[in-house]
Short mmCIF file of C-alpha atoms and ligand atoms in Angstrom, two decimals:
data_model
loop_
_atom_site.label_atom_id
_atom_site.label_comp_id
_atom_site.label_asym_id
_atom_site.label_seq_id
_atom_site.Cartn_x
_atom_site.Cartn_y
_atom_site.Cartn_z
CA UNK A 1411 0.00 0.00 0.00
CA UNK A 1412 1.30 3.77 -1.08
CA UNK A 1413 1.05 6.29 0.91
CA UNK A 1414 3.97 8.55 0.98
CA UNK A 1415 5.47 9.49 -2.45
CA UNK A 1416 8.99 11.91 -2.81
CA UNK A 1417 9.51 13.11 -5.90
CA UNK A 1418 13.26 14.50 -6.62
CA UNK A 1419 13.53 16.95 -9.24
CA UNK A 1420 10.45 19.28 -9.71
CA UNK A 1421 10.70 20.33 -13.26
CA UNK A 1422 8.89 19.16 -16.76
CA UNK A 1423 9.07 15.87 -15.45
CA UNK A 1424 8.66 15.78 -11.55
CA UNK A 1425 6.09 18.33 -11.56
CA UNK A 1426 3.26 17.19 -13.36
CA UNK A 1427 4.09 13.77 -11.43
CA UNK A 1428 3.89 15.22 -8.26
CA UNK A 1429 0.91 16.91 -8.69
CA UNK A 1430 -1.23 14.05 -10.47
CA UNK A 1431 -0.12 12.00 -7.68
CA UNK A 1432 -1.06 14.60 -4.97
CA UNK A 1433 -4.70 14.36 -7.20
CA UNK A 1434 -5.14 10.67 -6.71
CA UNK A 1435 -5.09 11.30 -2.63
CA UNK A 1436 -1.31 10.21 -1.75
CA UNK A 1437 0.73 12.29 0.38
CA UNK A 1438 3.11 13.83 -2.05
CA UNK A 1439 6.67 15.57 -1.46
CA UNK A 1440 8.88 17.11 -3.94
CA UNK A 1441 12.12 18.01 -3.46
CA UNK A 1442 14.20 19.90 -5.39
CA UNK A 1443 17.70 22.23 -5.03
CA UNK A 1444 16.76 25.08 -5.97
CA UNK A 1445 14.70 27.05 -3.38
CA UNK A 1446 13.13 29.85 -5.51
CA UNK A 1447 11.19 26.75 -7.32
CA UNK A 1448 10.53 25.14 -3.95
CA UNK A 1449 8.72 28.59 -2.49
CA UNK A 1450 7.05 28.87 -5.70
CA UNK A 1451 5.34 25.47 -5.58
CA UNK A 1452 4.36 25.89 -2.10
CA UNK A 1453 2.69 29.38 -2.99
CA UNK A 1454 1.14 27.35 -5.71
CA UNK A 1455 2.67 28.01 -8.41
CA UNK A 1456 3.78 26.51 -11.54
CA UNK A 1457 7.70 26.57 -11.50
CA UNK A 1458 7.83 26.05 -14.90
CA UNK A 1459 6.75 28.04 -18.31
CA UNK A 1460 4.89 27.38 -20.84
CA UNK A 1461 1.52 26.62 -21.98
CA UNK A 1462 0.63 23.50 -19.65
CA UNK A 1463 -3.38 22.73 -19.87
CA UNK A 1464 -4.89 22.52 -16.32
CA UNK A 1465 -0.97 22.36 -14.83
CA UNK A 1466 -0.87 25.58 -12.41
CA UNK A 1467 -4.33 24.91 -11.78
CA UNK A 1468 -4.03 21.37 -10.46
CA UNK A 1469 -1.18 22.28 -8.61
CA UNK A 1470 -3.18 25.33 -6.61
CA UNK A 1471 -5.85 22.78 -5.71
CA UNK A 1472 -2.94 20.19 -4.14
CA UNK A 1473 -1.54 22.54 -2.55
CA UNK A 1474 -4.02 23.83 -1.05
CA UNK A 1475 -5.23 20.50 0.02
CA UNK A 1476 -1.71 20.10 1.58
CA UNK A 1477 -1.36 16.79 -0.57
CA UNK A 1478 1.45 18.16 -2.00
CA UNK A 1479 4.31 20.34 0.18
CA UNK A 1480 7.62 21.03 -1.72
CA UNK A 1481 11.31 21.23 0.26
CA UNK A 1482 14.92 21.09 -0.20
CA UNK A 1483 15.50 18.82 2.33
CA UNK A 1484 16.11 14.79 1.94
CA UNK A 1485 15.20 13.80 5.12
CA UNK A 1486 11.67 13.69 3.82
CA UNK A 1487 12.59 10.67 2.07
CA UNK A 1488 12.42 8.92 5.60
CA UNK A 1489 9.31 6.45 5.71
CA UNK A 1490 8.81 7.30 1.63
CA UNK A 1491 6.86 4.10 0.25
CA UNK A 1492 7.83 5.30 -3.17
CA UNK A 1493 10.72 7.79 -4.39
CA UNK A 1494 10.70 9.09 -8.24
CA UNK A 1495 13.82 10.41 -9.33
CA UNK A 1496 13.10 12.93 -12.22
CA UNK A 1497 16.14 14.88 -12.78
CA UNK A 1498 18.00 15.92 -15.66
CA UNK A 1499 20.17 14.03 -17.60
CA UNK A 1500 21.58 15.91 -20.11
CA UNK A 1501 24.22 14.49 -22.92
CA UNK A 1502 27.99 16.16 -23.03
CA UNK A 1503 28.52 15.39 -26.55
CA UNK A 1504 31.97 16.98 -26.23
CA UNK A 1505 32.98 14.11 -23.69
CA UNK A 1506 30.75 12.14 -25.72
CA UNK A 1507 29.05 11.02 -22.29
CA UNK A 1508 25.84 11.50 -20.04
CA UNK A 1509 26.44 14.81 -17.40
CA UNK A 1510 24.95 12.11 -14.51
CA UNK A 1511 25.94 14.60 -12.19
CA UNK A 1512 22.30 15.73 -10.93
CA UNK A 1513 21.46 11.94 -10.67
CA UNK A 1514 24.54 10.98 -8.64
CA UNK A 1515 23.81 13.49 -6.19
CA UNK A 1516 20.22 13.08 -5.91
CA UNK A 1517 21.01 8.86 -5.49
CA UNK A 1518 23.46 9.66 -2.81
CA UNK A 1519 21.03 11.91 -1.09
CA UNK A 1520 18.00 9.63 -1.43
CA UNK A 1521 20.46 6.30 -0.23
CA UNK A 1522 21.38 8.18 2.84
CA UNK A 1523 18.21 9.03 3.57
CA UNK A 1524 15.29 6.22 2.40
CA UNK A 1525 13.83 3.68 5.00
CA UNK A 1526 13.70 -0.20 4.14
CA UNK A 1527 11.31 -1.76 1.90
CA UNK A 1528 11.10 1.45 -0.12
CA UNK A 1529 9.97 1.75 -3.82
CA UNK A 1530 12.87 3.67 -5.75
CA UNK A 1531 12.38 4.01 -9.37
CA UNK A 1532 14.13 6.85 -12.12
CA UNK A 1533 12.09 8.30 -14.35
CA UNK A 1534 14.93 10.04 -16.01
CA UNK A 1535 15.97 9.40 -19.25
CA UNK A 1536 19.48 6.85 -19.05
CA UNK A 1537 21.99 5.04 -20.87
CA UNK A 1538 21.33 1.34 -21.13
CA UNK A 1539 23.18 -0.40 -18.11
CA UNK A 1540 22.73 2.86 -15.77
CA UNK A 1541 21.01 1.31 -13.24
CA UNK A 1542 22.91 -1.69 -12.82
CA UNK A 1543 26.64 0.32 -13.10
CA UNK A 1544 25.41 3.62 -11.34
CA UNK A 1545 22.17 3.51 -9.65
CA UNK A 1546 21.86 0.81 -7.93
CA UNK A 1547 25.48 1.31 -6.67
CA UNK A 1548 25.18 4.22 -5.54
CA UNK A 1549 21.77 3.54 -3.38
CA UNK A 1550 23.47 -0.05 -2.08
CA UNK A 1551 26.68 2.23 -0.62
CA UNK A 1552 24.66 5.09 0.67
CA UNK A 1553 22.14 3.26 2.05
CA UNK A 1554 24.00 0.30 3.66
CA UNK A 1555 21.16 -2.04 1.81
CA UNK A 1556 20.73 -4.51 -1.16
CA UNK A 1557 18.54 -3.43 -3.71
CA UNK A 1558 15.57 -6.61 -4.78
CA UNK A 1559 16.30 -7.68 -1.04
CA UNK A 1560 16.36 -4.45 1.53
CA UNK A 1561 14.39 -2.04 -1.20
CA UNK A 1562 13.07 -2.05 -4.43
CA UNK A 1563 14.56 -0.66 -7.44
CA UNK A 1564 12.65 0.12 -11.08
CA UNK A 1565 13.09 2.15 -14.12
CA UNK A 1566 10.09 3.90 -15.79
CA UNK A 1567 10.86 6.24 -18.52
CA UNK A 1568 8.76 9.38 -18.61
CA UNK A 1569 7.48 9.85 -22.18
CA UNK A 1570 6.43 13.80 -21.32
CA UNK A 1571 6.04 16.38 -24.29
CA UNK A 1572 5.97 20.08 -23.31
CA UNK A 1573 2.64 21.26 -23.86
CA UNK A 1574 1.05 17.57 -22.87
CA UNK A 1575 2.90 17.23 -20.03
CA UNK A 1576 -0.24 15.87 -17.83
CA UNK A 1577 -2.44 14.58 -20.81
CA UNK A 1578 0.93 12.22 -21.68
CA UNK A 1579 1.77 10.91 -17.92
CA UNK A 1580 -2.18 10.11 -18.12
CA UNK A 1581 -2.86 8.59 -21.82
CA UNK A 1582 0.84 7.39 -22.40
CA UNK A 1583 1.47 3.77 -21.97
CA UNK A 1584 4.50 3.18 -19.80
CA UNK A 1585 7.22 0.65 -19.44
CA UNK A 1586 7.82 -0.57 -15.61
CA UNK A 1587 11.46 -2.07 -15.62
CA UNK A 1588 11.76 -3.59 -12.01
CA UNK A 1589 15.10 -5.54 -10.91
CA UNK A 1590 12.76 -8.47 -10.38
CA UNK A 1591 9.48 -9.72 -10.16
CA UNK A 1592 8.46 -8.08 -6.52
CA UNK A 1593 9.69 -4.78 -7.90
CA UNK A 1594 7.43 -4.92 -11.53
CA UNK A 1595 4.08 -5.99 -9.77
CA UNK A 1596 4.60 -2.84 -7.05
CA UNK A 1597 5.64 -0.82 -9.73
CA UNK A 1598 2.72 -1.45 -11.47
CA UNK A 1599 0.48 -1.14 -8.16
CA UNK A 1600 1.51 2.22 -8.30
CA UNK A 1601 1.24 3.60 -11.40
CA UNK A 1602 -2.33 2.13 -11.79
CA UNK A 1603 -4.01 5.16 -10.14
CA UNK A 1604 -2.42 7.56 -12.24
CA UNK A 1605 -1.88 5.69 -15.86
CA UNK A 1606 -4.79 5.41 -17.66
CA UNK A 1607 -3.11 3.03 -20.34
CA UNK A 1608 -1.33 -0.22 -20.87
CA UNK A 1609 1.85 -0.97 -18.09
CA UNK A 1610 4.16 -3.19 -19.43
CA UNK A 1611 6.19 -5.09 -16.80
CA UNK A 1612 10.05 -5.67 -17.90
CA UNK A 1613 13.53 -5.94 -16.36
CA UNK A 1614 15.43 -2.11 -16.15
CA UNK A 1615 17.96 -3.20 -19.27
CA UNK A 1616 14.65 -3.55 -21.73
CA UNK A 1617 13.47 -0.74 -20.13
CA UNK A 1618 16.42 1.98 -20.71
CA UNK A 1619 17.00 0.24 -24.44
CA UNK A 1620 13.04 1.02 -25.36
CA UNK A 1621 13.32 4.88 -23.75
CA UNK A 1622 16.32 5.79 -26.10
CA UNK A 1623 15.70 3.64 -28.53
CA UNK A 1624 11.88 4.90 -29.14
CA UNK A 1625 13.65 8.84 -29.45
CA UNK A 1626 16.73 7.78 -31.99
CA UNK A 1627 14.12 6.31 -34.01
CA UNK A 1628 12.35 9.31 -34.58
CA UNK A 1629 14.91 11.21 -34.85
CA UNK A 1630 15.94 9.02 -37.83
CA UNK A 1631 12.28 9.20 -39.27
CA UNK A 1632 13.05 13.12 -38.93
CA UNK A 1633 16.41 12.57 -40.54
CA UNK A 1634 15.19 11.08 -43.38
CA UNK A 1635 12.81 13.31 -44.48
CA UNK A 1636 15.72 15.89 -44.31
CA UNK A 1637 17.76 13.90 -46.70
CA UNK A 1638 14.31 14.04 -48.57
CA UNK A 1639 14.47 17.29 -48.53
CA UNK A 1640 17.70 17.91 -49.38
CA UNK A 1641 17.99 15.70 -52.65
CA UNK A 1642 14.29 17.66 -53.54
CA UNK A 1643 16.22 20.84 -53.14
CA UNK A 1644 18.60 19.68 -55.83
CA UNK A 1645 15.55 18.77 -58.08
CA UNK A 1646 13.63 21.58 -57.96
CA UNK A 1647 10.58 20.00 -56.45
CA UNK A 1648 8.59 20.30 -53.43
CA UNK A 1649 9.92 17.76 -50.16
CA UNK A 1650 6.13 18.43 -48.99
CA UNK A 1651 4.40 17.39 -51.80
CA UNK A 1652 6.65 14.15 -51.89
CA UNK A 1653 6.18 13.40 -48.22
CA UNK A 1654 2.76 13.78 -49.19
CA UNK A 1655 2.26 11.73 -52.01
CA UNK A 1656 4.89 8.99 -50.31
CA UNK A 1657 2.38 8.96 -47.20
CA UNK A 1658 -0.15 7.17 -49.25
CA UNK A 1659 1.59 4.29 -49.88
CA UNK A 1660 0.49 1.61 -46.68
CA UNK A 1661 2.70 2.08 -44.31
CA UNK A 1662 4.95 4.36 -44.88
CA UNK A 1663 4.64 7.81 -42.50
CA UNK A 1664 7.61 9.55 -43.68
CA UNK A 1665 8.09 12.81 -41.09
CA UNK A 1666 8.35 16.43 -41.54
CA UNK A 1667 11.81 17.83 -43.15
CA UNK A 1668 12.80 21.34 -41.38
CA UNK A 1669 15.04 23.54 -40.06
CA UNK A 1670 16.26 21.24 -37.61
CA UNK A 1671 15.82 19.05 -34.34
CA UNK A 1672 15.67 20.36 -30.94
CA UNK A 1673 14.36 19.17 -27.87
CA UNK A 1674 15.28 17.93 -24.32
CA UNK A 1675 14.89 14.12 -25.79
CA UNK A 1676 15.73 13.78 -29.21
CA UNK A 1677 19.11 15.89 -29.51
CA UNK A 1678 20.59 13.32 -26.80
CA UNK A 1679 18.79 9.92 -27.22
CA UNK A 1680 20.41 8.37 -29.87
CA UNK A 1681 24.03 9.13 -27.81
CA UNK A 1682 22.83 7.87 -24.55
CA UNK A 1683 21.41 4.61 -26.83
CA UNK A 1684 24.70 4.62 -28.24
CA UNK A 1685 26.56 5.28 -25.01
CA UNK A 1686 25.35 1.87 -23.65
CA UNK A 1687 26.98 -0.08 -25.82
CA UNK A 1688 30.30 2.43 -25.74
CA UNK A 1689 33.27 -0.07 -26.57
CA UNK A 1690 30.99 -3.23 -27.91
CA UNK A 1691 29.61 -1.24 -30.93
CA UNK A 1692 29.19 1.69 -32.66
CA UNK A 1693 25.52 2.33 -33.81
CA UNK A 1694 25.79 3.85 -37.34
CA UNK A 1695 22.49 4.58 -38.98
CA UNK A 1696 21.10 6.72 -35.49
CA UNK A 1697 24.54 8.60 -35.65
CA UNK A 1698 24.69 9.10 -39.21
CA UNK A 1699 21.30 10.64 -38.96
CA UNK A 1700 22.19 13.05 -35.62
CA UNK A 1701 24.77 14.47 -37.93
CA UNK A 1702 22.48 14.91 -40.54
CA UNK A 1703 19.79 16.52 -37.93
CA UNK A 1704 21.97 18.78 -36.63
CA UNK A 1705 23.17 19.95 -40.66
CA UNK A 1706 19.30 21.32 -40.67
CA UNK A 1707 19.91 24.47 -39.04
CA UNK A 1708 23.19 25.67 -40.66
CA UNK A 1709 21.91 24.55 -44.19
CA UNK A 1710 18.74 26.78 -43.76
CA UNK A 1711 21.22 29.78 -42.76
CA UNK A 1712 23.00 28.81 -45.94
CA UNK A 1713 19.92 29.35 -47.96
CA UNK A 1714 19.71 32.53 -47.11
CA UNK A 1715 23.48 33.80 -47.09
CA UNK A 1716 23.54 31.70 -51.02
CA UNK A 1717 20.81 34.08 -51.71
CA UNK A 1718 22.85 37.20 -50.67
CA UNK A 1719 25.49 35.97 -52.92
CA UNK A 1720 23.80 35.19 -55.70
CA UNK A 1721 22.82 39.03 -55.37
CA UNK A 1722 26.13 39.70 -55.04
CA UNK A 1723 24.69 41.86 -51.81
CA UNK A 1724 27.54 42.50 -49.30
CA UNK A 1725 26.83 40.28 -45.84
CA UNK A 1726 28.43 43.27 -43.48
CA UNK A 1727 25.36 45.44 -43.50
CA UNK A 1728 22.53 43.19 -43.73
CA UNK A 1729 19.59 42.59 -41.36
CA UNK A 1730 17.84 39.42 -41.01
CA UNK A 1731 15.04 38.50 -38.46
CA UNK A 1732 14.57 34.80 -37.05
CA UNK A 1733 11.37 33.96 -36.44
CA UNK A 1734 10.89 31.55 -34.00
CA UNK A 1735 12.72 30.66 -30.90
CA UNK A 1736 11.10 27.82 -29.21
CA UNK A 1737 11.86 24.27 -30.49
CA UNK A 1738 8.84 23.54 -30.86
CA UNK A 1739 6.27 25.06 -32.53
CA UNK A 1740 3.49 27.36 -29.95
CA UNK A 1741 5.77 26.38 -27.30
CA UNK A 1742 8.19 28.85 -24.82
CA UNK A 1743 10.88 25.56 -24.58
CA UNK A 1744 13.92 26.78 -25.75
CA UNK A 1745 16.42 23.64 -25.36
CA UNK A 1746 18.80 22.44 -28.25
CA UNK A 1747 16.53 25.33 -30.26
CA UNK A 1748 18.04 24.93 -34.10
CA UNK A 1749 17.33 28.48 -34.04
CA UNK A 1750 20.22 29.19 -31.90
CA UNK A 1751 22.42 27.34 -34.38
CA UNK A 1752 20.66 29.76 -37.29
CA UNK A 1753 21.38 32.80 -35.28
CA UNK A 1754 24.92 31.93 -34.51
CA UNK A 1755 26.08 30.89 -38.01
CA UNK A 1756 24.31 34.25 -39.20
CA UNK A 1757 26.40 36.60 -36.94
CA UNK A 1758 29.55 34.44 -37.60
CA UNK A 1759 28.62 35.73 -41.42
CA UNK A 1760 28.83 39.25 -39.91
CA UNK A 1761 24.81 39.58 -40.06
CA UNK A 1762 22.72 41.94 -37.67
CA UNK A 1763 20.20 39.53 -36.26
CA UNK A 1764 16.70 40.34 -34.73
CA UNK A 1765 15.07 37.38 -32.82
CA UNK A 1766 10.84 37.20 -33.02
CA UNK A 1767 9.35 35.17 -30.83
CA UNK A 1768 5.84 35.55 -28.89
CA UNK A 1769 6.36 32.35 -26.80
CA UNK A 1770 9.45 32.32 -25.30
CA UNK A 1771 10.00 35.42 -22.70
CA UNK A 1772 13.68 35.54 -22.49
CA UNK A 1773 16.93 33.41 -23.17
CA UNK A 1774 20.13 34.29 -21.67
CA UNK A 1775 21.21 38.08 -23.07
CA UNK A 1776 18.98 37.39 -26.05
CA UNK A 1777 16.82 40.28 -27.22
CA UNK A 1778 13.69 38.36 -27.94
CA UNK A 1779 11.05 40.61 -29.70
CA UNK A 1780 7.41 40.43 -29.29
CA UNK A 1781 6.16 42.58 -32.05
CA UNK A 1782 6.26 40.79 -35.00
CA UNK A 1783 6.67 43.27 -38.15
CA UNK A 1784 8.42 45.97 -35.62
CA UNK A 1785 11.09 43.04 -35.81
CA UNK A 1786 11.62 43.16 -39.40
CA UNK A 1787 11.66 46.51 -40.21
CA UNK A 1788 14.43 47.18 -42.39
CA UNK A 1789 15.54 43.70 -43.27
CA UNK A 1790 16.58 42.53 -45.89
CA UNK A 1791 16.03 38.72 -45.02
CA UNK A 1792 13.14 36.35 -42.59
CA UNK A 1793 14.40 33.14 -41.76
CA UNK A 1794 11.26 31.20 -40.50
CA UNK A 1795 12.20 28.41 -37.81
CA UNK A 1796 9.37 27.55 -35.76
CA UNK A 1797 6.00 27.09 -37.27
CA UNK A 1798 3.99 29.04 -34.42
CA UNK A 1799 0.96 29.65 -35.87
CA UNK A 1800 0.95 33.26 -35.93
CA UNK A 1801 3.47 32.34 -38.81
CA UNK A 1802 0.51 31.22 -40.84
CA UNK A 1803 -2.05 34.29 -40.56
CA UNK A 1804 0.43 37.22 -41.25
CA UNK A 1805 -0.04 39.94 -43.27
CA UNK A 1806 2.72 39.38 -46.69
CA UNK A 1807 1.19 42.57 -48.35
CA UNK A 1808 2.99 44.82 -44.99
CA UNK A 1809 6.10 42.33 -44.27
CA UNK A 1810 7.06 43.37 -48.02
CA UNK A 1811 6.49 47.07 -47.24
CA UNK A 1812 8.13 46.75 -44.08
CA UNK A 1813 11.50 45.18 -44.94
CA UNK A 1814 14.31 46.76 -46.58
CA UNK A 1815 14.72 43.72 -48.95
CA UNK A 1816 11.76 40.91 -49.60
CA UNK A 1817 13.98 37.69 -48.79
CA UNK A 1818 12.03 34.45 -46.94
CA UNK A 1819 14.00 31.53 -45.88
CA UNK A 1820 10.83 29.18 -44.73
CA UNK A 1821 12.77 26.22 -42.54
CA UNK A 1822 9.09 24.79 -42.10
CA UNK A 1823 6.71 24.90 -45.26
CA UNK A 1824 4.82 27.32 -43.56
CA UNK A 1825 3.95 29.54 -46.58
CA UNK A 1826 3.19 29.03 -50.13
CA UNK A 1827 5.94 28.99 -52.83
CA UNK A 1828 4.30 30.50 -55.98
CA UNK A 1829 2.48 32.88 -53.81
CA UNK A 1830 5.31 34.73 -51.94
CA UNK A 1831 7.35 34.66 -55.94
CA UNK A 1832 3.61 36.43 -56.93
CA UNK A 1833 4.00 38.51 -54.77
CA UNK A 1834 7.36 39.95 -55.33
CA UNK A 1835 9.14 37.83 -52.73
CA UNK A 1836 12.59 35.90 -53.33
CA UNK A 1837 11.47 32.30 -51.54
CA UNK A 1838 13.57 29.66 -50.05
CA UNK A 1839 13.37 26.86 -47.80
CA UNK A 1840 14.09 23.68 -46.98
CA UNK A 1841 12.98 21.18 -48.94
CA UNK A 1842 11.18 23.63 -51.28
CA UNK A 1843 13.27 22.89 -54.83
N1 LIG B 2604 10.59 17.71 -35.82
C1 LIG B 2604 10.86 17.72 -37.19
N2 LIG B 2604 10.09 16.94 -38.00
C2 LIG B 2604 9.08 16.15 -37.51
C3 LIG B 2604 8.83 16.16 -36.11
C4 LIG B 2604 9.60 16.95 -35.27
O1 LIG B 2604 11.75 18.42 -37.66
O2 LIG B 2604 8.40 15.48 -38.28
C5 LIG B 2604 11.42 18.54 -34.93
C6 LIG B 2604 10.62 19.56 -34.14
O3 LIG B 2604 10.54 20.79 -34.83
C7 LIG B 2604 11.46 19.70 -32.86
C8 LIG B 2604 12.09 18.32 -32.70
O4 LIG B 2604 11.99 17.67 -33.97
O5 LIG B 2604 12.48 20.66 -33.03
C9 LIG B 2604 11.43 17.43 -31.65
O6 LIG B 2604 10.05 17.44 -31.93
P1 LIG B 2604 9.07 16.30 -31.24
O7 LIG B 2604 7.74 16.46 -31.87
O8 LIG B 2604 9.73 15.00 -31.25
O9 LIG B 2604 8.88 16.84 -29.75
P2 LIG B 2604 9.70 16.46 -28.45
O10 LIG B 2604 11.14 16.73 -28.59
O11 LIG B 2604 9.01 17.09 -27.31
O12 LIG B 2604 9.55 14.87 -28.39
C10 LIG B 2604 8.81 14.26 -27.37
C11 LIG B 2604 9.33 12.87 -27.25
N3 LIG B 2604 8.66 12.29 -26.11
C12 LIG B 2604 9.44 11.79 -25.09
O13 LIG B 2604 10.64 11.75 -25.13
C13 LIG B 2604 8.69 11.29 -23.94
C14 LIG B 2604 9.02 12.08 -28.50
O14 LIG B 2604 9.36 10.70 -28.26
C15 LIG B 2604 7.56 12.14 -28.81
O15 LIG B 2604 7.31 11.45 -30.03
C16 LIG B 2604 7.14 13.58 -28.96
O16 LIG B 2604 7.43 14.26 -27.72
C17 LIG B 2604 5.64 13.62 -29.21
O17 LIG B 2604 5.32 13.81 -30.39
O18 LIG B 2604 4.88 13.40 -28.27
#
């Protein structure tokens, strides 16, 4: 029987957990380092941005209902009967390895700290092997106890999307990888409340191969409609109108080509997939097609400074405005953004860059603006990289008037080729020949 849940790490992941938990009547506590977040959710608040149906609200009402109380300090993990670790796990693909230092330090913490017979599962995203080499070390020599014997250890990837992050921990199926048999039917026991779909009992090795694994493959799906796109380029013809017509062929769902791949899962996947098996074998096809992914954003920069050359137009004065921040399209998430890759390769060209984005408030020194056509006034090229849909209802009649030079680098087929050329406009984009 559950009672008392801790939840370590209170961000896109931990939250939403914490607080559907809190919902289904257990005593939830969520702990996380940073204390601004921690005052925040006990006010309760959201901690995190972005456009979350029913998040902040859910999180008022558990609050409230004292269901959910957030802290810094691990000695709540005392008496826990189930402990989520949801921190970050990000990728250092200059060591080429995981950055597990969040997750050491939150094991160590929750080892010295968690009672016997506890329920300790990561939700985090891993390398295959993880928990055998580093988690379940790491609890056994903290806590002075054996993991299947003295507590219970499981894996169960979160599959969250910003934007969906409750509607996904709901309506997702989820994989329970549990170091043995005990471990899979608790972890199971306690998901049920929250999961409205299919559990799938498995050992932790299964489980961290089908997390990654289930991200590099659509990031090759994604990679291959960029090499689409890029062999339509050299035709002349429309990567759209191909996917398009290929999609009616049974079974084939070839993806969207754009302006590149961003993300907190799909940038780093396909390495921490790749990372398992460091030393046994190299994975080619998901690395081929990372390198390929993260080509996108500098190839759609290169449309546009190609098309300043052809015009034999000097790069030193120019203007050009990115449109779109976020990674994702009507979305404030900003990590791995392509566009950051776009704006960097642009100055590197000498380029004055403006940066449009409605979504995403701020980002680092970053001058974000907020009024679209005051953002383009003057310049002599758009480069469109997020497909928010305010992209799709503007005005072309006043962007023309407004810039100094009509030149539209679209990195996501958001407007129509023969109408911008009707219009006056010299059109681009990836994938659009
Ligand atoms: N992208 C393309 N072409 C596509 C689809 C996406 O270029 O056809 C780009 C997007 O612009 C974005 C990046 O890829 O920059 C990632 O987009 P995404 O739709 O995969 O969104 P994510 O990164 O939030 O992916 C998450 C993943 N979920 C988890 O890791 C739990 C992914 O496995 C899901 O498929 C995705 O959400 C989803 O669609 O729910």
């Amino acid at each position: 029987m559950f009672n008392k849940i801790v939840i370590i790490g209170t961000g896109y992941v931990g939250i939403p957990v914490a607080a559907i938990f809190a919902d289904r009547g257990f005593n939830v506590v969520g702990i996380n380092r940073t204390i601004e977040k921690v005052d925040a959710i006990n006010k309760g608040l959201c901690p995190i941005e972005g456009d979350e149906p029913n998040l902040a609200e859910l999180i008022d009402k558990v609050v409230k209902s004292k269901k959910l109380v957030a802290t810094t300090d691990y000695s709540e993990c005392k008496n826990a009967d189930a402990i989520l670790i949801c921190v970050e796990t990000p990728f250092d693909s200059k060591k080429w390895e995981p950055n597990y230092e969040s997750l050491k330090s939150a094991l160590k913490s929750v080892g010295e700290n968690m009672s016997k017979d506890t329920l300790v599962i990561v939700e985090s995203t891993i390398a295959p092997t993880t928990m055998d080499t580093l988690v379940k070390p790491i609890l056994e020599d903290a806590s002075k106890m054996e993991a299947g014997r003295d507590f219970l250890l499981g894996n169960c990837p979160e599959r969250v999307m910003p934007g969906k992050l409750l509607y996904n921990i709901e309506n997702l199926p989820r994989v329970c990888g549990g170091i043995n048999e005990e471990t899979r039917t608790k972890m199971i026991e306690l998901y049920s409340p929250v999961v409205n779909a299919e559990l799938y009992p498995t050992d932790c090795l299964t489980a961290e191969v089908v997390k990654t694994a289930e991200n590099a493959y659509r990031d090759v799906e994604i990679a291959f409609a960029n090499e689409v796109a890029l062999i339509c380029e050299k035709l002349g013809i429309d990567a759209y109108e191909v996917r398009e017509l290929v999609n009616k062929s049974p079974y084939r769902n070839m993806h969207y080509p754009g302006a590149g791949v961003g993300g907190h899962c799909l940038p780093k996947d396909s390495l921490l997939l790749s990372y398992g098996v460091k030393g046994i074998l190299t994975p080619k096809i998901m690395l081929l097609a990372r390198e390929l992914n993260n080509e996108m954003p500098l190839h759609t920069a290169a449309l546009l400074l190609q098309t300043f050359r052809d015009m034999k137009m000097n790069l030193k004065d120019k203007r050009v405005t990115v449109c779109g921040f976020a990674y994702l399209e009507n979305s404030d998430d900003t990590r791995n953004t392509p566009s950051l890759e776009v704006i960097n390769e642009l100055k590197k060209n000498g380029i004055e860059v403006m940066i449009h984005d409605s979504f995403v408030k701020s980002y680092q020194d970053i001058d974000i603006k907020k009024d679209f056509y005051k953002s383009i006034e003057g310049a002599d090229g758009l480069i469109f990289v997020t497909a928010h849909n305010e992209y799709r209802n503007l005005d072309i009649e006043k962007i023309k008037e407004t810039m100094r030079t009509p030149i539209v680098i679209d990195g996501r087929n958001i407007f129509n080729k023969e109408e911008m050329k009707n219009k006056g406009f010299i059109y681009k984009g990836v994938g659009k020949g």
